[in-house]
Coordinates of C-alpha atoms in Angstrom, one line a residue:
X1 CA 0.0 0.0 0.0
X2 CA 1.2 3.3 -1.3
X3 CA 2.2 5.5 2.2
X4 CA 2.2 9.2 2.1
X5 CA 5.7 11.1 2.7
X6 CA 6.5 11.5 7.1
X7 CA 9.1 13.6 6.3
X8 CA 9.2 15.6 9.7
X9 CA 8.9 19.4 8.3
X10 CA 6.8 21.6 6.9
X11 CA 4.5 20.9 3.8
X12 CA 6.2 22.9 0.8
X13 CA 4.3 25.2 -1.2
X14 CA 5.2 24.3 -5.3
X15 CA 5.1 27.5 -7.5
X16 CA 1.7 28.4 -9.2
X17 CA 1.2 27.3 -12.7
X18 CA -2.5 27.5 -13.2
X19 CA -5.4 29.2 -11.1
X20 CA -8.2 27.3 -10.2
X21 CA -11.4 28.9 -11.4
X22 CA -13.6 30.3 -9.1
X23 CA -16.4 28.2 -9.4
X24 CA -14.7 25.3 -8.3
X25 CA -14.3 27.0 -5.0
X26 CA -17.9 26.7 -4.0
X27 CA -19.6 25.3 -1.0
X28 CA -21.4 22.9 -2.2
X29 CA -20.8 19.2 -1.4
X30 CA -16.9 17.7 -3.0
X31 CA -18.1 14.7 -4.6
X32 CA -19.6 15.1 -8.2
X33 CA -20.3 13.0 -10.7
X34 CA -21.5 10.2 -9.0
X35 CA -22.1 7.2 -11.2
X36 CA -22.6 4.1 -10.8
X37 CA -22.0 0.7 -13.1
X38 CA -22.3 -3.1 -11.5
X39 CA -19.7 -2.9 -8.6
X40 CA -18.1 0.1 -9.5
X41 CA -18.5 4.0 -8.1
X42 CA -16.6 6.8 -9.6
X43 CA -17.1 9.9 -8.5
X44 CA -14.9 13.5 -8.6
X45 CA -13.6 14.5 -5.0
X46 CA -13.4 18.3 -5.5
X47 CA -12.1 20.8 -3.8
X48 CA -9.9 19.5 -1.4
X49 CA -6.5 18.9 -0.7
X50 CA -4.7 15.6 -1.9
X51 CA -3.9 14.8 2.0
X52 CA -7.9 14.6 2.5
X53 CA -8.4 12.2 -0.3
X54 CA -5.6 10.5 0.1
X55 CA -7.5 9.9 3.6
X56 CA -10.4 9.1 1.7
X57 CA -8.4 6.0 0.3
X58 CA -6.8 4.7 3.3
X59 CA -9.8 4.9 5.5
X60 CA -11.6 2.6 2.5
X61 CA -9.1 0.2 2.4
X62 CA -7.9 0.3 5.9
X63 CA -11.4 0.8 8.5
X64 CA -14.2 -0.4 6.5
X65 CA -15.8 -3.9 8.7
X66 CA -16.2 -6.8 7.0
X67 CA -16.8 -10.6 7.8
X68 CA -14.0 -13.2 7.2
X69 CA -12.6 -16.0 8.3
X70 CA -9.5 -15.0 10.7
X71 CA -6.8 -17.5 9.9
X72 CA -4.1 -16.3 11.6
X73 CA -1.8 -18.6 13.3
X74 CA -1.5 -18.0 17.1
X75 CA 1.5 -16.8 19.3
X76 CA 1.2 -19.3 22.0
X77 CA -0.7 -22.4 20.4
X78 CA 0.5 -22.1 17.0
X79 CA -2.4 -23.2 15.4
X80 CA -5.0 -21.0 13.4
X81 CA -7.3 -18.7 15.0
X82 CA -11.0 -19.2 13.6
X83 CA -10.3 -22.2 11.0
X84 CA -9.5 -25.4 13.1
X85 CA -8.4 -28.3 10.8
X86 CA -9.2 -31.5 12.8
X87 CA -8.1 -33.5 9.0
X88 CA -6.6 -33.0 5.8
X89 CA -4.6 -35.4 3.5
X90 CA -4.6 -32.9 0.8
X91 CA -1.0 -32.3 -0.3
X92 CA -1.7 -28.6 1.5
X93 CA -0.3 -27.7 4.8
X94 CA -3.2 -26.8 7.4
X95 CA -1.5 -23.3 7.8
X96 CA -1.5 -22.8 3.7
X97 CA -5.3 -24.1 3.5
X98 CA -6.0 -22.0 6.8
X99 CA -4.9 -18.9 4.6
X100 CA -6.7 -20.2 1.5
X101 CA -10.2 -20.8 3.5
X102 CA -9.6 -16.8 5.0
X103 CA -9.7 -15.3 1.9
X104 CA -13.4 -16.6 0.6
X105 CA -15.5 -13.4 1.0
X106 CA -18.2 -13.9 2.9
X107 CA -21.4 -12.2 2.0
X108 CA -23.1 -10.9 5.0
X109 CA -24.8 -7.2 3.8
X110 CA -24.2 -5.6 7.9
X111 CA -20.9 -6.3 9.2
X112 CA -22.1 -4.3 12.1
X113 CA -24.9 -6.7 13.1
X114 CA -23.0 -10.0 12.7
X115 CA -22.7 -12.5 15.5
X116 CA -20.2 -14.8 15.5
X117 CA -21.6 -17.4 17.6
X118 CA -24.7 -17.5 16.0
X119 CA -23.3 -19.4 12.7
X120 CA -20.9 -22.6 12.5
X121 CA -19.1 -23.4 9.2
X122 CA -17.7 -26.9 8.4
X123 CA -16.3 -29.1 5.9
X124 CA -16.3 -32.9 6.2
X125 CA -15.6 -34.3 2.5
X126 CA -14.2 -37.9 1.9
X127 CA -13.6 -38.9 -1.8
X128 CA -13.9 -42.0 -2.0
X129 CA -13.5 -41.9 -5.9
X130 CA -10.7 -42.6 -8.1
X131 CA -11.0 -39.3 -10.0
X132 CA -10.1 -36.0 -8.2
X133 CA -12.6 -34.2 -6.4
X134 CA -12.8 -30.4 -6.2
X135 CA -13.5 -28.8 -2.7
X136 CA -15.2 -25.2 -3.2
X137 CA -17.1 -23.0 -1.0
X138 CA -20.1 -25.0 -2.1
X139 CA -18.5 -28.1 0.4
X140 CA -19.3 -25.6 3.2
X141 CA -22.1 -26.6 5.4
X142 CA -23.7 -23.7 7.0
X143 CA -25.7 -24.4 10.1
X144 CA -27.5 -21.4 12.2
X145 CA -27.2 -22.0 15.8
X146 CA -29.8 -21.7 18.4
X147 CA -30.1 -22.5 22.0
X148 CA -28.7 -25.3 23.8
X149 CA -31.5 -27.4 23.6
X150 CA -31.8 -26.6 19.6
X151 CA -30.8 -28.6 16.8
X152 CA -28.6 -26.6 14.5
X153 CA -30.5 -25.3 11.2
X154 CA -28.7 -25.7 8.0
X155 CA -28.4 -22.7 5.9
X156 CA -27.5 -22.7 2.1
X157 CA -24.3 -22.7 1.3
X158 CA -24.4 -20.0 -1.4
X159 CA -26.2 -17.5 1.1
X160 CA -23.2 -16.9 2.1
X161 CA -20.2 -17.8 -0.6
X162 CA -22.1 -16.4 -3.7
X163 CA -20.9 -18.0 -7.0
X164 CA -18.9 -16.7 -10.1
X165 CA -21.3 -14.7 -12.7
X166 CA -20.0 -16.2 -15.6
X167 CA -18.8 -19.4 -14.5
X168 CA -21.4 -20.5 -11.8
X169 CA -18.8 -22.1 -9.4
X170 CA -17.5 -20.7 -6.2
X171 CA -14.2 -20.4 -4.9
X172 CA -12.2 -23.6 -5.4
X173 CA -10.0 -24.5 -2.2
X174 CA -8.2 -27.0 -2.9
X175 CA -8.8 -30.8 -4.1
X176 CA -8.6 -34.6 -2.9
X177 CA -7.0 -36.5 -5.3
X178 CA -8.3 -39.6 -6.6
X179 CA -8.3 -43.4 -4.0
X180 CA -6.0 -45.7 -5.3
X181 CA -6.8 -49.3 -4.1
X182 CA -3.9 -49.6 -1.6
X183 CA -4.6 -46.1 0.0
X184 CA -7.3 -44.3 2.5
X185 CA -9.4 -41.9 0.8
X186 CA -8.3 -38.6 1.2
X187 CA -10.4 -36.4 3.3
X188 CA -11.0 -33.0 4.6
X189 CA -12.4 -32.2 8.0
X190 CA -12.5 -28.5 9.4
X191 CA -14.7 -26.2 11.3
X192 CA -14.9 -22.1 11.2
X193 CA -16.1 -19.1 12.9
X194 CA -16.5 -16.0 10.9
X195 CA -15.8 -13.0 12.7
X196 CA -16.1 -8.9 11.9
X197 CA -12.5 -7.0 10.7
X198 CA -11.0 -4.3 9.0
X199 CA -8.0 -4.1 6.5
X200 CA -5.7 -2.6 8.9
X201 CA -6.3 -6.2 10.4
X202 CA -5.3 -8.4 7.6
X203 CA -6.0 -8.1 3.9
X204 CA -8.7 -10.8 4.0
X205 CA -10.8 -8.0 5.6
X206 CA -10.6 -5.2 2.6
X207 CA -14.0 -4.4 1.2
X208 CA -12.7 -3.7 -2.1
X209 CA -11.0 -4.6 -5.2
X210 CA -9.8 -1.5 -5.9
X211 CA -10.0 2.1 -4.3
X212 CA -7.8 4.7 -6.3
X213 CA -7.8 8.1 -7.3
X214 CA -6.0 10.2 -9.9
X215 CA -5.9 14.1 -11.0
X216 CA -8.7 15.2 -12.6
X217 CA -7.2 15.7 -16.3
X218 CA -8.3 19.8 -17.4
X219 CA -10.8 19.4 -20.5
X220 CA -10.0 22.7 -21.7
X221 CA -7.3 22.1 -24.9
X222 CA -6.2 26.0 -24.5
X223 CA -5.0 25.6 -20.5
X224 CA -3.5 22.5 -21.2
X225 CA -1.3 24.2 -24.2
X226 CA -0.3 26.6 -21.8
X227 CA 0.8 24.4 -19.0
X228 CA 2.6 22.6 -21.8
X229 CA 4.9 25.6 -23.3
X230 CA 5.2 26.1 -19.6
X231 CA 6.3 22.6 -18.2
X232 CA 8.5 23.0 -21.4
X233 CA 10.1 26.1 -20.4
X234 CA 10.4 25.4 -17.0
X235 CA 10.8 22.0 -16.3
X236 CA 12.8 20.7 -19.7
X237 CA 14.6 23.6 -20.5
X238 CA 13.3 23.7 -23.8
X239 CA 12.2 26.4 -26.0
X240 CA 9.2 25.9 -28.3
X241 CA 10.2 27.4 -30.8
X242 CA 13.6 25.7 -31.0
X243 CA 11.1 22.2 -30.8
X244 CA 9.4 23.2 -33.9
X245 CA 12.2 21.7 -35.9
X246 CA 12.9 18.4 -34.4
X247 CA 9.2 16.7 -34.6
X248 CA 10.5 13.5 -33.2
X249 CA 11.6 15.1 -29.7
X250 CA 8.4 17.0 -29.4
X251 CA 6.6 14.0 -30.1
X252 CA 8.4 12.3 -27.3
X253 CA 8.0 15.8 -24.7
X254 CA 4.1 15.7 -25.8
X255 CA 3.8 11.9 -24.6
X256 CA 5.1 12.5 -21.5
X257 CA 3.5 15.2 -20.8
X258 CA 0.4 13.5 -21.4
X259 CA 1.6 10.7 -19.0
X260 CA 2.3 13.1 -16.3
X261 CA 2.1 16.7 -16.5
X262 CA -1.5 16.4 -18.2
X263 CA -3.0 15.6 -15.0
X264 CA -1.7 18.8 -13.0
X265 CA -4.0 21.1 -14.4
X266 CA -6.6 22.1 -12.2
X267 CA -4.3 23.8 -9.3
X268 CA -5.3 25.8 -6.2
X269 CA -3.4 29.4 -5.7
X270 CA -0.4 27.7 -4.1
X271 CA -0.2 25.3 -6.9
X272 CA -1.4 22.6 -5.7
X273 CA -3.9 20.1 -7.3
X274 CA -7.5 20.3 -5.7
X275 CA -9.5 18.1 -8.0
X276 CA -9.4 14.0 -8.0
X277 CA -11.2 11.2 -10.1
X278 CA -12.1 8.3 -7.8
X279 CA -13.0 4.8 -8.6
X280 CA -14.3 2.1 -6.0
X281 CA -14.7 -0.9 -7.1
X282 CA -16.3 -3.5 -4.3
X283 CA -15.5 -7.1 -3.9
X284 CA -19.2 -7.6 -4.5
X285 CA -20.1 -8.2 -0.9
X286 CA -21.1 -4.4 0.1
X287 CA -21.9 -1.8 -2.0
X288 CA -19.5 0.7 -2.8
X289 CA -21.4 4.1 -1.4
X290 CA -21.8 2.2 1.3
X291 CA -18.4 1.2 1.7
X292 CA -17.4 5.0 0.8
X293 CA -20.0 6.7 3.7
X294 CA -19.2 4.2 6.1
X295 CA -15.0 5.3 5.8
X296 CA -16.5 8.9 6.2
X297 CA -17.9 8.1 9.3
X298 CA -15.1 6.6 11.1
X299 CA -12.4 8.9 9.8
X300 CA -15.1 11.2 11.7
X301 CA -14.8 9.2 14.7
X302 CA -11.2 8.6 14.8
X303 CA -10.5 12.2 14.9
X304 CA -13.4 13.0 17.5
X305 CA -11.7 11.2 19.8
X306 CA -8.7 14.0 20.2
X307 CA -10.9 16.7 19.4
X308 CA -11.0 18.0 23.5
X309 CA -7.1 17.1 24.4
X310 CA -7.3 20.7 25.4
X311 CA -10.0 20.4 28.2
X312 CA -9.9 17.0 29.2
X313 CA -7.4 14.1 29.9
X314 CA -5.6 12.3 27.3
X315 CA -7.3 8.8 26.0
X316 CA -5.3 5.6 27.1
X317 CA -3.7 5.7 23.7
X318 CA -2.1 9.1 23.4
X319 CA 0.9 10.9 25.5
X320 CA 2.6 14.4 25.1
X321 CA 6.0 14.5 25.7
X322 CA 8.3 17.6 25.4
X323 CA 10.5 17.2 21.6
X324 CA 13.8 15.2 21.5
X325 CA 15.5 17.5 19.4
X326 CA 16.2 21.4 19.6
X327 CA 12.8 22.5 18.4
X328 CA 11.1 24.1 21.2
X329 CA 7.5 21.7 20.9
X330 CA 6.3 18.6 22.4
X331 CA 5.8 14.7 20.4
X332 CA 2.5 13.7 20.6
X333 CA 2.4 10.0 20.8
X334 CA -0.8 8.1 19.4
X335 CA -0.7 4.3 19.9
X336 CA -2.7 2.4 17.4
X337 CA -2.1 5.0 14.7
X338 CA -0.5 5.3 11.4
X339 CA 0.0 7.5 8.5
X340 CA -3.5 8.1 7.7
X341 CA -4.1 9.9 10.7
X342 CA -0.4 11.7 11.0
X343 CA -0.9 13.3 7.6
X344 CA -4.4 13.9 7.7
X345 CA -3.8 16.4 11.3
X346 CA -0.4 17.5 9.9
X347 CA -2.1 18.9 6.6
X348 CA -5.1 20.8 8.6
X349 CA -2.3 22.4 10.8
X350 CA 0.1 23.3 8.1
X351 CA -3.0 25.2 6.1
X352 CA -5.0 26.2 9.1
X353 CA -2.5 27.9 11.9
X354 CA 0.5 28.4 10.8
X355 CA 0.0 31.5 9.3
X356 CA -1.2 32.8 12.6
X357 CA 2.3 32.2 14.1
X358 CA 1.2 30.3 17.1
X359 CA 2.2 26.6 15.9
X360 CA 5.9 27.0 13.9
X361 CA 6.3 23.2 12.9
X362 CA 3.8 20.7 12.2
X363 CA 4.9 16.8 11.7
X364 CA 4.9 13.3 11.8
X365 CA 6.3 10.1 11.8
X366 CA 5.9 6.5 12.1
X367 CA 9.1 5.4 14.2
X368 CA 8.5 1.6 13.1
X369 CA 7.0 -0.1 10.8
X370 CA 6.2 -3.0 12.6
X371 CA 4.9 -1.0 16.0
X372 CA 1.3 0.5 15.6
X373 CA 2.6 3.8 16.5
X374 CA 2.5 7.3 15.4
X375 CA 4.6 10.7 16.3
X376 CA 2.9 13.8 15.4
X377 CA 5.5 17.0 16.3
X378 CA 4.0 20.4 17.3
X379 CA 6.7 23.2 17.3
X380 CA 5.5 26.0 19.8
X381 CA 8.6 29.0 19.3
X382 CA 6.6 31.7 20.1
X383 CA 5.1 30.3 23.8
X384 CA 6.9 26.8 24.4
X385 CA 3.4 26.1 26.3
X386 CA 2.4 22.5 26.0
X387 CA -1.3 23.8 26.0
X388 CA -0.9 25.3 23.0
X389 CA 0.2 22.5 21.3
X390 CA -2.6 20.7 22.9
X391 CA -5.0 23.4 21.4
X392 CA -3.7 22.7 18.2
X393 CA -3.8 19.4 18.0
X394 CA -7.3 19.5 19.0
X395 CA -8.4 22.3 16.7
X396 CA -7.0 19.8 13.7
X397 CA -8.8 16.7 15.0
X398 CA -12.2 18.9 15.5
X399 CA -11.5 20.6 12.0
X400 CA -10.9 17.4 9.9
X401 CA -14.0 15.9 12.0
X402 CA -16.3 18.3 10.9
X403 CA -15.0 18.4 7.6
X404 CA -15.5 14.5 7.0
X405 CA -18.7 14.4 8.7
X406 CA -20.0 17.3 6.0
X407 CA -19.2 15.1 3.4
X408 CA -20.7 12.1 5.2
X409 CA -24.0 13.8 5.1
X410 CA -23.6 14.9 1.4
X411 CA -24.1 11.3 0.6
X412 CA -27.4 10.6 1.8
X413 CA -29.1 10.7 -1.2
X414 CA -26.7 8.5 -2.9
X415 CA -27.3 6.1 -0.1
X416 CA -31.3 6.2 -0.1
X417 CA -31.4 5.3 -4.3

C-alpha cells in the first residue's frame, strides 16, 4: 500500500502554474459526478487537498468492517485462530489451507450486526473416488445455531459464498486427489467461525477490489497548451520554438506530458492540485457508497476522539511528551495509529495555523513499521506552552472531524437510491 511522505517538516508550497477557477471553489458538497455501473463507483472529490483524499483512500481500504474468516496462526498455540483443521490429506499444509479458507468473502450485507456465535461453518468431504474431487465454497455446510437445547438449522451454502457470474462455481479450495486401491481416501475435516474485521487487520478483511484516485485531467485544450509551453520552459529547459524543428523530440516531450504533467491542471493558488477522479470498485459483498459513507464516518470518529485534548485528559492511547530534538515543541504520541491519521492532522495544521504564528512546525512520523505507533511533532517557538500544542492538536482533530462528517452527510441521497 502506497504511504504518504512523514518527512518531519513543513508541507512545501510548489510554485503556481494555473489558477483554479472560481467556481470550483464553491460550498457545495466535494463529490460530483456520482455514477454508478455493477460494482463500480466513480465519482470527482473536489475541492480539497490531496492529503484529504488520500484519507479518503486509506480509511476505504484500511477501517471499513467486514466478515471473514481469521486465519491467523496463534503466538502461543500455533495453530489458526477461527479455521480449526481436525483433518486433511490434501497435499496442502493446514496453515497454507487455513490462509486459502480466510480469503473466501463472505457475503453478509451488515458487518455491524453480525454474531459470531450465532453461525458454524464446516467441511467434512471424503472422496472416495478414483477421480479428483474439487472442494469449493459450495463443500461448506452452514448451520444457524440456536439455544442449547436446539438442533442446528442448516443454511445454504451460497447464502453466504455467492458463485462466479459467468462461470457459476465458487471459490475452489483445494482438491482430494483420486483413491487408489492400496490407499485411504483422502479427506478434509474443518470447522470455522466467521468473525467482523477491517483491512488494517489483515487483507482478507478489505472491502474492495480496488479504491484509487488520480488528478482530474483539465478538459480545456487552450490551459493545457499553456501548461505545456510552460512545463517546457520550466521543467525541460526547452524552447518551443527551438522544438518546432525536431518533430521527433516534441513527439516524445508531448507523450510524456500527457503521461504526467496532463493531469496537474486544475491547481489551487499555491499550486497545488484540488480536483481528484475516484473509482471504487467493491469485492461484490457491500456496496461501494456504502463502503465510501461508512469510511467517512469513522475517519469522523477517529479524529473525534482528540478533538477536546485541550480540556480533558488524554485517551489511554495518546501521550505528550516535550520534543527530543532542539525545536522548542512537544511529540505527541498516538498508539494504534499510522500514516493516515499523522498526515491527515499534519495537513489541517500546516494550512490552518501556521499563518497565525502560534504553531511554527507541524509533523509526523511512524518510528516503526512493525509497532502500531504514530509521532505527530507540534513546534510551539513563540510560547513553548504544552497547551498550545494541545489546542492545536485539538483544533486539527475537531477541524478534519467536521470536515468529513460534511461530506458524510452529502451522501445521503446517494445512499437512499
Amino acid at each position: 500500500m502506497e504511504q504518504p511522505q512523514s518527512a518531519m517538516s513543513k508541507v512545501s508550497r510548489s510554485k503556481i502554474r494555473v489558477v483554479a477557477p472560481a467556481a470550483a471553489l464553491s460550498n457545495e458538497g466535494p463529490f460530483k459526478n456520482m455514477r454508478t455501473t455493477g460494482n463500480t463507483l466513480q465519482f470527482t472529490l473536489t475541492p480539497t487537498h490531496v492529503s484529504y483524499a488520500n484519507t479518503v483512500r486509506r480509511a476505504v481500504l484500511t477501517l471499513v468492517e467486514t466478515v471473514a474468516f481469521n486465519s491467523d496462526i496463534q503466538e502461543l498455540t500455533g495453530l489458526t485462530s477461527d479455521v480449526v483443521i481436525t483433518k486433511n490429506s490434501t497435499p496442502m499444509s493446514n496453515e497454507m489451507l487455513a490462509h486459502r479458507i480466510g480469503l473466501l468473502p463472505i457475503h453478509v450485507s451488515n458487518p455491524l450486526l453480525w454474531k459470531p456465535e450465532e453461525y458454524r461453518f464446516e467441511i467434512k468431504a471424503v472422496n472416495d473416488s478414483t477421480t479428483s474431487m474439487d472442494i469449493t465454497a459450495d463443500n461448506i455446510d452452514v448451520y444457524k445455531l440456536g439455544s442449547p437445547d436446539e438442533e442446528p438449522q442448516k443454511v445454504p451454502s451460497r447464502k453466504f459464498f455467492h458463485p462466479h457470474p459467468v462461470s457459476g462455481s465458487t471459490c475452489l479450495l483445494t482438491v482430494l486427489k483420486g483413491r487408489l486401491s492400496s490407499e485411504k481416501p483422502e479427506e478434509l475435516e474443518c470447522v470455522m467461525k466467521a468473525t467482523v474485521g477491517n483491512g488494517k487487520q489483515n487483507a482478507r478483511f478489505i472491502p474492495v477490489s480496488q479504491c484509487s484516485y488520480r488528478y482530474t485531467p483539465d478538459p480545456d485544450e487552450d490551459k493545457r497548451n499553456q501548461v505545456f509551453m510552460n512545463w517546457l520552459t520550466n521543467n525541460k529547459k526547452v524552447s518551443s520554438v527551438d522544438l518546432e524543428a525536431d518533430q521527433a523530440r516534441k513527439g516524445e516531450l508531448q507523450r510524456e506530458f500527457a503521461t504526467m504533467e496532463a493531469a496537474r491542471c486544475y491547481l489551487e493558488e499555491n499550486g497545488e492540485p484540488y480536483s481528484f477522479d475516484f473509482t471504487v470498485e467493491t469485492v461484490g459483498v457491500l456496496t461501494p457508497v456504502y463502503i465510501l459513507a461508512r469510511a467517512l464516518s469513522l475517519i469522523q470518529a477517529k479524529c473525534i476522539r482528540y478533538a477536546s485534548i485541550n480540556v480533558g485528559d488524554l485517551p489511554e492511547t495518546l501521550k505528550v511528551v516535550p520534543a527530543d530534538s532542539q525545536l522548542q515543541g512537544f511529540d505527541f504520541i498516538f498508539d494504534q495509529e499510522d500514516h493516515t491519521l499523522g498526515n491527515l492532522f499534519q495537513t489541517w495544521i500546516e494550512q490552518n495555523l501556521m499563518d497565525s504564528g502560534e504553531i511554527s512546525f507541524a509533523g509526523y512520523k511512524v518510528p516503526h513499521p512493525l509497532r502500531d505507533q504514530m509521532v505527530l511533532r507540534i513546534g510551539v517557538e513563540k510560547d513553548g506552552q504544552q497547551v498550545t500544542a494541545r489546542a492545536a492538536v485539538a483544533q486539527a482533530a475537531k477541524g478534519c472531524a467536521d470536515m468529513f462528517g460534511s461530506w458524510r452527510a452529502s451522501l445521503e441521497p446517494f445512499l437512499a437510491k
